Coordinates of C-alpha atoms in Angstrom, one line a residue:
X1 CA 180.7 -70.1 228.4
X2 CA 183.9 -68.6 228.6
X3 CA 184.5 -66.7 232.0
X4 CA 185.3 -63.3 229.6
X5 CA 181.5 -63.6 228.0
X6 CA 179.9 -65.0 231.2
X7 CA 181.2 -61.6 233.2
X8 CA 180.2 -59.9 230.6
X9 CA 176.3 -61.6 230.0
X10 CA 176.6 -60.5 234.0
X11 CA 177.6 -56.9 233.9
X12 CA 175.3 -56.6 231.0
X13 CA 172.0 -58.3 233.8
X14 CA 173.3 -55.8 236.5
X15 CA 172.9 -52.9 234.2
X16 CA 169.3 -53.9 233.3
X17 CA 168.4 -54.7 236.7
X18 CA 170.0 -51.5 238.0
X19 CA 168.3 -49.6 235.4
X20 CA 164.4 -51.3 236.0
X21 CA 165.2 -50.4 239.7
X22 CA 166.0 -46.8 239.1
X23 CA 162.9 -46.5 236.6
X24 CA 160.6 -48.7 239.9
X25 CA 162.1 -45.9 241.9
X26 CA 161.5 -43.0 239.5
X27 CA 157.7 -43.4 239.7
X28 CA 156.8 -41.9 243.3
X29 CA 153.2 -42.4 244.5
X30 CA 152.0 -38.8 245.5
X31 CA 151.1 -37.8 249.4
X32 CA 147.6 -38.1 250.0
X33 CA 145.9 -34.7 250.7
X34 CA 144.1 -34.6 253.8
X35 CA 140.9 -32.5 252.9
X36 CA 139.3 -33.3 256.4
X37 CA 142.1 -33.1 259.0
X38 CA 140.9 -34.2 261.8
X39 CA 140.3 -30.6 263.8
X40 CA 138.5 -28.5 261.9
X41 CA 136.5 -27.7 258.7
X42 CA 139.3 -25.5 257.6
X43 CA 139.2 -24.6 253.6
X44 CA 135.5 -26.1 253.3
X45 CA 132.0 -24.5 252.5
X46 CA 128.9 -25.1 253.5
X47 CA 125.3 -24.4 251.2
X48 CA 122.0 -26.0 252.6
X49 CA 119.0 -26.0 251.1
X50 CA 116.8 -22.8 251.9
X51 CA 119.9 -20.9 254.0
X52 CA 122.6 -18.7 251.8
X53 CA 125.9 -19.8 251.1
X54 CA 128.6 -20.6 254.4
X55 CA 125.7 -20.5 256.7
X56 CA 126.2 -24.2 259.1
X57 CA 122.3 -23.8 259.8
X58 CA 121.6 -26.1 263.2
X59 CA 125.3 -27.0 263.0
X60 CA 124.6 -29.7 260.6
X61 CA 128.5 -29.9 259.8
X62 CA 130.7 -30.1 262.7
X63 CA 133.7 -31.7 263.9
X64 CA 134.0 -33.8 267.0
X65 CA 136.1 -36.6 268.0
X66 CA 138.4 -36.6 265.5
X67 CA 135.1 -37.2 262.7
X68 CA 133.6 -34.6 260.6
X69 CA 129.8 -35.3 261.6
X70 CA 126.3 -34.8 260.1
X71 CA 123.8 -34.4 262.6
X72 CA 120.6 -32.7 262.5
X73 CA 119.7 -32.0 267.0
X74 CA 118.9 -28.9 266.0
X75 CA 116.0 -29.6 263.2
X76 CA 112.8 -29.9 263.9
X77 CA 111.9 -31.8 260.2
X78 CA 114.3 -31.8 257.5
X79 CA 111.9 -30.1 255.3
X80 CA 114.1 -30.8 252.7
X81 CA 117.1 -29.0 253.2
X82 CA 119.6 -31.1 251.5
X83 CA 123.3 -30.0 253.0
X84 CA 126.2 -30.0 251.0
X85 CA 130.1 -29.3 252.1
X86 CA 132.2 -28.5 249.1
X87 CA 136.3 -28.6 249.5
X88 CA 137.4 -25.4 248.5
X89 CA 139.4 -25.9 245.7
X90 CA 138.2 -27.9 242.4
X91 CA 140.3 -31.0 241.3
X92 CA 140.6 -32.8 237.8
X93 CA 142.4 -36.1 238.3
X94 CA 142.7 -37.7 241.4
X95 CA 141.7 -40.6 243.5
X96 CA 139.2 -39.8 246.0
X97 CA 139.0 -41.8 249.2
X98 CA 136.5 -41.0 251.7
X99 CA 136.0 -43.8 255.1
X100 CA 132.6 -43.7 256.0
X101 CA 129.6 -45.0 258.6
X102 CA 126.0 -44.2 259.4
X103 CA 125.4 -44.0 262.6
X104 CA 121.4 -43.4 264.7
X105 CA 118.5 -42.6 263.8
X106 CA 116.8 -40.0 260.5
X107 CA 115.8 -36.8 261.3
X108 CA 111.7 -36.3 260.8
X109 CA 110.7 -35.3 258.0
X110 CA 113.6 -37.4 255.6
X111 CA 112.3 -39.0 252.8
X112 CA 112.5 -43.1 252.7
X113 CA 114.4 -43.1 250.0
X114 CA 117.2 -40.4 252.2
X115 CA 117.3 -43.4 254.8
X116 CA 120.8 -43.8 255.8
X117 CA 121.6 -42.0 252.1
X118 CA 125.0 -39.7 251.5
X119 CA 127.3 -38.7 248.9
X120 CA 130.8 -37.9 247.6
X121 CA 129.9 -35.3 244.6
X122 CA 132.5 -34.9 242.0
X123 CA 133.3 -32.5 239.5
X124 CA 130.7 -30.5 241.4
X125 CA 129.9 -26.9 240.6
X126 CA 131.4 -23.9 242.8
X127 CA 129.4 -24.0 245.8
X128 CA 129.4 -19.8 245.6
X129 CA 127.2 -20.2 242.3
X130 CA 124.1 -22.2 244.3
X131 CA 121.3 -20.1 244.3
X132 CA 119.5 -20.1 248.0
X133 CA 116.9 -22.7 247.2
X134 CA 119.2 -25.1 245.2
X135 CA 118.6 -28.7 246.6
X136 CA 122.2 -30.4 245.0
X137 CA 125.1 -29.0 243.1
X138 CA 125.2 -29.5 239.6
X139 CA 127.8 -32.5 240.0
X140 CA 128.4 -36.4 239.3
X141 CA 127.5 -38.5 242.9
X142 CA 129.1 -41.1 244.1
X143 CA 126.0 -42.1 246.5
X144 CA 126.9 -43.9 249.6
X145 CA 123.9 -45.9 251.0
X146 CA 123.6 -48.3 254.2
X147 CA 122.2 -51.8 254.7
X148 CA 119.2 -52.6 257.3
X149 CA 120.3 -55.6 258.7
X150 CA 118.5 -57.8 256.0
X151 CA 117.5 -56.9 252.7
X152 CA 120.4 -56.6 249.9
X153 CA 121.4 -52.6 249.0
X154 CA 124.5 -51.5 246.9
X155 CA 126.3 -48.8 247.8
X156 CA 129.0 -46.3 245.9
X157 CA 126.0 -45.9 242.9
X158 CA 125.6 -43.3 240.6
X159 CA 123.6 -40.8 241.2
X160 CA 123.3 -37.3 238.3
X161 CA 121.8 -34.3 239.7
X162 CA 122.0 -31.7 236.3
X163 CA 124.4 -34.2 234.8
X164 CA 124.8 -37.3 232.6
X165 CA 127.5 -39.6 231.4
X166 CA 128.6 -42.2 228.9
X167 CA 128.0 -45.7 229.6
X168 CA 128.5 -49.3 227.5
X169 CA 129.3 -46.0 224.6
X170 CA 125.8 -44.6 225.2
X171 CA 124.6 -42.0 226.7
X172 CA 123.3 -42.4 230.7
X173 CA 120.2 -40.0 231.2
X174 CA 118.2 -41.7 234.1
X175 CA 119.0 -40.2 237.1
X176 CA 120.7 -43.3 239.4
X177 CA 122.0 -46.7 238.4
X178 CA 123.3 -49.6 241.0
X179 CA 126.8 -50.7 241.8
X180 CA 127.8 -54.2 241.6
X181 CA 129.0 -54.1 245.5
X182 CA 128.1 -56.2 248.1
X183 CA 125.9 -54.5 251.2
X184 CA 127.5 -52.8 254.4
X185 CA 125.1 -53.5 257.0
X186 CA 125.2 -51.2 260.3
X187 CA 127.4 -48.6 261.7
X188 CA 130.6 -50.4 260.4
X189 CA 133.3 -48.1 258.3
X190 CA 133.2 -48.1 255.2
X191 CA 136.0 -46.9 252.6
X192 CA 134.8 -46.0 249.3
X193 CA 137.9 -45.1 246.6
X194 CA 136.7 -43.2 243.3
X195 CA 139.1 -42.9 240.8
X196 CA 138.8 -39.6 238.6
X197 CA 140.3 -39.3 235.2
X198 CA 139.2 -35.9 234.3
X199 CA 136.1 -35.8 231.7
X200 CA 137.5 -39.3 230.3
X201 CA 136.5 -42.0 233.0
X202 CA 135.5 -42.4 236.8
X203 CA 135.8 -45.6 238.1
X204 CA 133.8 -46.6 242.3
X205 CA 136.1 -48.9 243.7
X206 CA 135.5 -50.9 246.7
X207 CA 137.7 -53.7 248.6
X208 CA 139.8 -52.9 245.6
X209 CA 137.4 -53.7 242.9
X210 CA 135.7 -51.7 240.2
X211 CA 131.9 -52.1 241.1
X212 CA 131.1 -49.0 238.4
X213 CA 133.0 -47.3 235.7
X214 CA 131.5 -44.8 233.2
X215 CA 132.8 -42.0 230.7
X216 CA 132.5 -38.6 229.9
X217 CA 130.9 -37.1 232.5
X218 CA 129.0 -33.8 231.5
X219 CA 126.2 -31.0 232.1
X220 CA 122.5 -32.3 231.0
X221 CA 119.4 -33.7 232.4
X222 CA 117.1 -33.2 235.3
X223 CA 117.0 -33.7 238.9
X224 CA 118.6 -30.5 239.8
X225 CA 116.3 -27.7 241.1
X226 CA 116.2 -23.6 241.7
X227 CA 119.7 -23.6 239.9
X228 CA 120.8 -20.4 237.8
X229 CA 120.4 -21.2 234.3
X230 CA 124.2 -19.4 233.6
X231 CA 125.9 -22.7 235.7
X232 CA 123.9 -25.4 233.6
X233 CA 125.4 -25.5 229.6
X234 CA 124.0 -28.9 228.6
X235 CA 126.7 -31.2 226.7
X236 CA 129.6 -29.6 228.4
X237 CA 131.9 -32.1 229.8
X238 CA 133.2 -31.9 233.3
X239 CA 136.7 -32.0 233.4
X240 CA 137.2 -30.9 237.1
X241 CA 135.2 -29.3 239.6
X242 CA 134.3 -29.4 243.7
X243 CA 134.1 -32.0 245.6
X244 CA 131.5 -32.1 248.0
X245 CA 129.9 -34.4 251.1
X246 CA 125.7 -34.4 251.7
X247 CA 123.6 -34.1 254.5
X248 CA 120.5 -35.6 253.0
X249 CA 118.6 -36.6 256.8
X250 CA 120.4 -39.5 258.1
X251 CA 123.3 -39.0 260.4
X252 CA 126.6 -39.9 259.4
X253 CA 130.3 -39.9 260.2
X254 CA 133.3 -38.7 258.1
X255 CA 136.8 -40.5 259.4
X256 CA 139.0 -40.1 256.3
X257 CA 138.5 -37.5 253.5
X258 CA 141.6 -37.8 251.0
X259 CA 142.8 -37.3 248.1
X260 CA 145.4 -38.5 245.7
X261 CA 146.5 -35.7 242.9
X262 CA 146.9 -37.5 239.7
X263 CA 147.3 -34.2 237.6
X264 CA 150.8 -34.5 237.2
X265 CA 150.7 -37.7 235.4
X266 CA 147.8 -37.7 233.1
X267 CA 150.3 -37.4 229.7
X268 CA 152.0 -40.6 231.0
X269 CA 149.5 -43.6 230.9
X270 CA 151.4 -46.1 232.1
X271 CA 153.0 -44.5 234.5
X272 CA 149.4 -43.2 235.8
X273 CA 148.1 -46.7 235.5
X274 CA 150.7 -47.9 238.0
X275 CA 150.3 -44.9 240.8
X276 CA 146.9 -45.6 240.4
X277 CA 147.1 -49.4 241.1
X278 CA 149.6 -48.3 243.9
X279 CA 147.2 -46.0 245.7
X280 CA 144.4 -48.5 245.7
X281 CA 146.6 -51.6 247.1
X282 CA 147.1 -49.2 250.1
X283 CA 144.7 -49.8 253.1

């Protein structure tokens, strides 16, 4: 090659390379946002079952070395009082990514199935619009479960109190379906990432694989009680909502609540597709 093409075949490379650089560089992952930060329960609500809305009956959320904690001391039976702590602020795309561990014993009264049982609800009503005796928000669950030491038990399932969603292009309607994750036996952490494409797809990752994925999450079915009729319009498709945390009898530990905004660049699917892929490679 003649040294006039071969500087020219080079300057042409740089320019490409230069330019797939700048693009690489373009595309900045967003800052996570802290929704638990580590001193408080600043800009979150509390509703429990059978106590009106932003009442912390017994002190069942609370904050202590470092962890947002569930604890129920101050119960005598849980007599069903489901707890729920809502963010204050609904979300549409995003990645969730909440670090978890059970920790002692249930509080009397739980039900088996509550046995070291919590959640991460998404696209969750506004907390404000529980009535009193409302046992979950109308809202999509990402249910966190624990192991026992011995017998096999998925976690980061779906769970649909007042909701359903699409699945294999039909329609979901039973009320919880298993992950394909491994177990998580004991009081080790857990990180659970949920990806959340507005009312198209929400993906459970853990260890950085998909162990469910569904569609079109929306407003239907049972297994929500003493709701207002007004906040449940069957067939309507979530796009956004609260996210919430449960106190369902069994004590557990909060270390990381976060979330990635993915608002921003829902028009651009390969761009999203890459921040997304980003985020979850992070530890």
């Amino acid at each position: 090659m003649k040294i006039k093409n071969l500087l020219a075949a080079v300057s042409t490379g740089a320019l490409l390379l230069s330019a797939s650089l700048s693009v690489a560089q373009s595309i900045k992952t967003p800052k996570p946002i802290q929704l638990f930060n580590g001193k408080d329960m600043k800009n979150w609500i509390v509703k429990i079952r059978q106590h009106e809305v932003g009442e912390n009956y017994a002190n069942t959320f609370r904050v202590e070395e470092g962890l947002l904690k569930v604890r129920y001391d101050g119960y005598q039976e849980f007599d069903q009082q489901y707890g729920h702590l809502a963010y204050d602020k609904p979300f549409g795309a995003y990645v969730l990514r909440v670090t978890y561990r059970f920790v002692g014993d249930q509080v009397n009264g739980g039900e088996g199935w509550a046995w070291r049982n919590s959640g991460a609800m998404l696209h969750g009503q506004d907390p404000r619009t529980m009535l009193k005796n409302q046992d979950f928000p109308i809202s999509v669950e990402g249910q966190l479960l624990g192991g026992d030491g011995k017998n096999e038990r998925t976690t980061s399932n779906l769970c649909t109190p007042g909701t359903n969603v699409v699945m294999n292009d039909k329609l979901f309607t039973p009320h919880c379906i298993s992950s394909k994750s491994k177990t998580y036996h004991g009081d080790q952490w857990v990180t659970a990432d949920f990806v959340v494409l507005g009312d198209s797809v929400i993906q459970h990752i853990l260890d950085g694989q998909i162990v469910l994925e569904y569609q079109k999450p929306q407003i239907g079915g049972e297994n929500v009680s003493d709701y207002d009729p007004a906040q449940k319009k069957d067939g309507q498709l979530l796009s956004k909502g609260y996210i919430s945390l449960q106190s369902e009898s069994h004590p557990i530990d909060f270390k990381k609540v976060e979330l990635y905004n993915l608002e921003p660049f829902m028009k651009d699917s390969a761009k999203l597709d890459k921040i997304i892929k980003t985020i979850l490679s992070k530890k």
